[in-house]
């Protein structure tokens, strides 16, 4: 899908990320993950993505890839969602063109 569409996966561009940031569904730290998976220490899956396509006149620089929310809602025993939120900070600029004379 990525090679045909020209999309860039922000997660892949981020390089090495901590293990706990590699799953967005059924994360072992998420309160909605079935206890049977947590007991067996079965890691979740990455099913949420941020993709972008820079285009021929645009350059995109990934500055940050992150799971921004805490494990639990403050003062509560549950997670915000069964999916982990993901965020990417992208710097988008027009490509500079060199003029030759």
mmCIF file of C-alpha atoms in Angstrom, residues 16-100:
data_model
loop_
_atom_site.group_PDB
_atom_site.id
_atom_site.type_symbol
_atom_site.label_atom_id
_atom_site.label_comp_id
_atom_site.label_asym_id
_atom_site.label_seq_id
_atom_site.Cartn_x
_atom_site.Cartn_y
_atom_site.Cartn_z
ATOM 1 C CA UNK A 16 13.220 3.135 16.994
ATOM 2 C CA UNK A 17 10.410 3.844 19.415
ATOM 3 C CA UNK A 18 9.943 2.412 22.912
ATOM 4 C CA UNK A 19 8.193 -0.976 22.926
ATOM 5 C CA UNK A 20 5.160 0.431 24.765
ATOM 6 C CA UNK A 21 4.581 2.828 21.838
ATOM 7 C CA UNK A 22 4.325 0.077 19.216
ATOM 8 C CA UNK A 23 0.746 -1.017 19.928
ATOM 9 C CA UNK A 24 -2.412 1.033 19.606
ATOM 10 C CA UNK A 25 -5.020 -1.664 20.281
ATOM 11 C CA UNK A 26 -5.053 -4.266 23.050
ATOM 12 C CA UNK A 27 -2.045 -2.638 24.669
ATOM 13 C CA UNK A 28 -1.047 -4.431 27.851
ATOM 14 C CA UNK A 29 -1.392 -1.140 29.750
ATOM 15 C CA UNK A 30 -4.900 -0.379 28.487
ATOM 16 C CA UNK A 31 -7.800 -1.071 30.865
ATOM 17 C CA UNK A 32 -9.995 -2.322 27.993
ATOM 18 C CA UNK A 33 -7.560 -5.065 26.961
ATOM 19 C CA UNK A 34 -8.943 -8.498 27.851
ATOM 20 C CA UNK A 35 -7.386 -9.842 31.049
ATOM 21 C CA UNK A 36 -6.569 -13.113 29.273
ATOM 22 C CA UNK A 37 -4.185 -11.269 26.932
ATOM 23 C CA UNK A 38 -2.598 -9.320 29.772
ATOM 24 C CA UNK A 39 -2.061 -12.509 31.830
ATOM 25 C CA UNK A 40 -0.382 -14.218 28.870
ATOM 26 C CA UNK A 41 1.635 -11.059 28.168
ATOM 27 C CA UNK A 42 0.422 -11.040 24.567
ATOM 28 C CA UNK A 43 1.261 -7.661 23.039
ATOM 29 C CA UNK A 44 -1.393 -5.748 21.168
ATOM 30 C CA UNK A 45 -1.439 -4.638 17.568
ATOM 31 C CA UNK A 46 -0.687 -1.413 15.774
ATOM 32 C CA UNK A 47 -3.883 -0.697 13.877
ATOM 33 C CA UNK A 48 -3.907 3.114 14.019
ATOM 34 C CA UNK A 49 -1.723 5.082 11.635
ATOM 35 C CA UNK A 50 -0.714 8.583 10.651
ATOM 36 C CA UNK A 51 0.206 8.633 6.981
ATOM 37 C CA UNK A 52 1.203 11.548 4.821
ATOM 38 C CA UNK A 53 2.183 12.258 1.234
ATOM 39 C CA UNK A 54 4.645 15.130 0.837
ATOM 40 C CA UNK A 55 4.042 15.828 -2.863
ATOM 41 C CA UNK A 56 6.575 17.029 -5.406
ATOM 42 C CA UNK A 57 6.797 20.619 -4.144
ATOM 43 C CA UNK A 58 6.477 19.940 -0.421
ATOM 44 C CA UNK A 59 8.939 18.545 2.090
ATOM 45 C CA UNK A 60 7.824 17.065 5.381
ATOM 46 C CA UNK A 61 10.038 16.583 8.417
ATOM 47 C CA UNK A 62 8.758 14.363 11.216
ATOM 48 C CA UNK A 63 9.764 15.977 14.501
ATOM 49 C CA UNK A 64 7.908 13.738 16.950
ATOM 50 C CA UNK A 65 5.871 10.534 17.101
ATOM 51 C CA UNK A 66 4.117 9.965 20.400
ATOM 52 C CA UNK A 67 1.308 8.323 22.338
ATOM 53 C CA UNK A 68 0.154 11.510 24.100
ATOM 54 C CA UNK A 69 -2.400 10.316 26.649
ATOM 55 C CA UNK A 70 -1.680 8.839 30.076
ATOM 56 C CA UNK A 71 -2.526 5.173 30.691
ATOM 57 C CA UNK A 72 -5.656 6.109 32.663
ATOM 58 C CA UNK A 73 -8.095 8.987 32.826
ATOM 59 C CA UNK A 74 -6.938 11.114 35.785
ATOM 60 C CA UNK A 75 -8.503 9.939 39.053
ATOM 61 C CA UNK A 76 -10.179 6.998 37.284
ATOM 62 C CA UNK A 77 -9.338 3.321 36.857
ATOM 63 C CA UNK A 78 -9.979 3.179 33.114
ATOM 64 C CA UNK A 79 -8.250 4.220 29.906
ATOM 65 C CA UNK A 80 -9.596 6.928 27.593
ATOM 66 C CA UNK A 81 -10.354 4.406 24.844
ATOM 67 C CA UNK A 82 -9.632 0.865 23.732
ATOM 68 C CA UNK A 83 -7.270 2.458 21.197
ATOM 69 C CA UNK A 84 -4.217 4.464 22.151
ATOM 70 C CA UNK A 85 -4.168 7.994 20.773
ATOM 71 C CA UNK A 86 -1.270 8.746 18.456
ATOM 72 C CA UNK A 87 0.204 12.066 17.460
ATOM 73 C CA UNK A 88 2.848 13.169 15.035
ATOM 74 C CA UNK A 89 4.420 16.591 14.818
ATOM 75 C CA UNK A 90 5.211 17.370 11.197
ATOM 76 C CA UNK A 91 7.041 20.385 9.820
ATOM 77 C CA UNK A 92 5.707 21.110 6.336
ATOM 78 C CA UNK A 93 7.535 23.459 3.973
ATOM 79 C CA UNK A 94 7.664 24.272 0.303
ATOM 80 C CA UNK A 95 10.721 22.764 -1.324
ATOM 81 C CA UNK A 96 13.345 25.315 -2.217
ATOM 82 C CA UNK A 97 14.143 25.428 -5.878
ATOM 83 C CA UNK A 98 17.581 26.193 -7.207
ATOM 84 C CA UNK A 99 17.691 28.643 -10.065
ATOM 85 C CA UNK A 100 20.493 28.126 -12.548
#
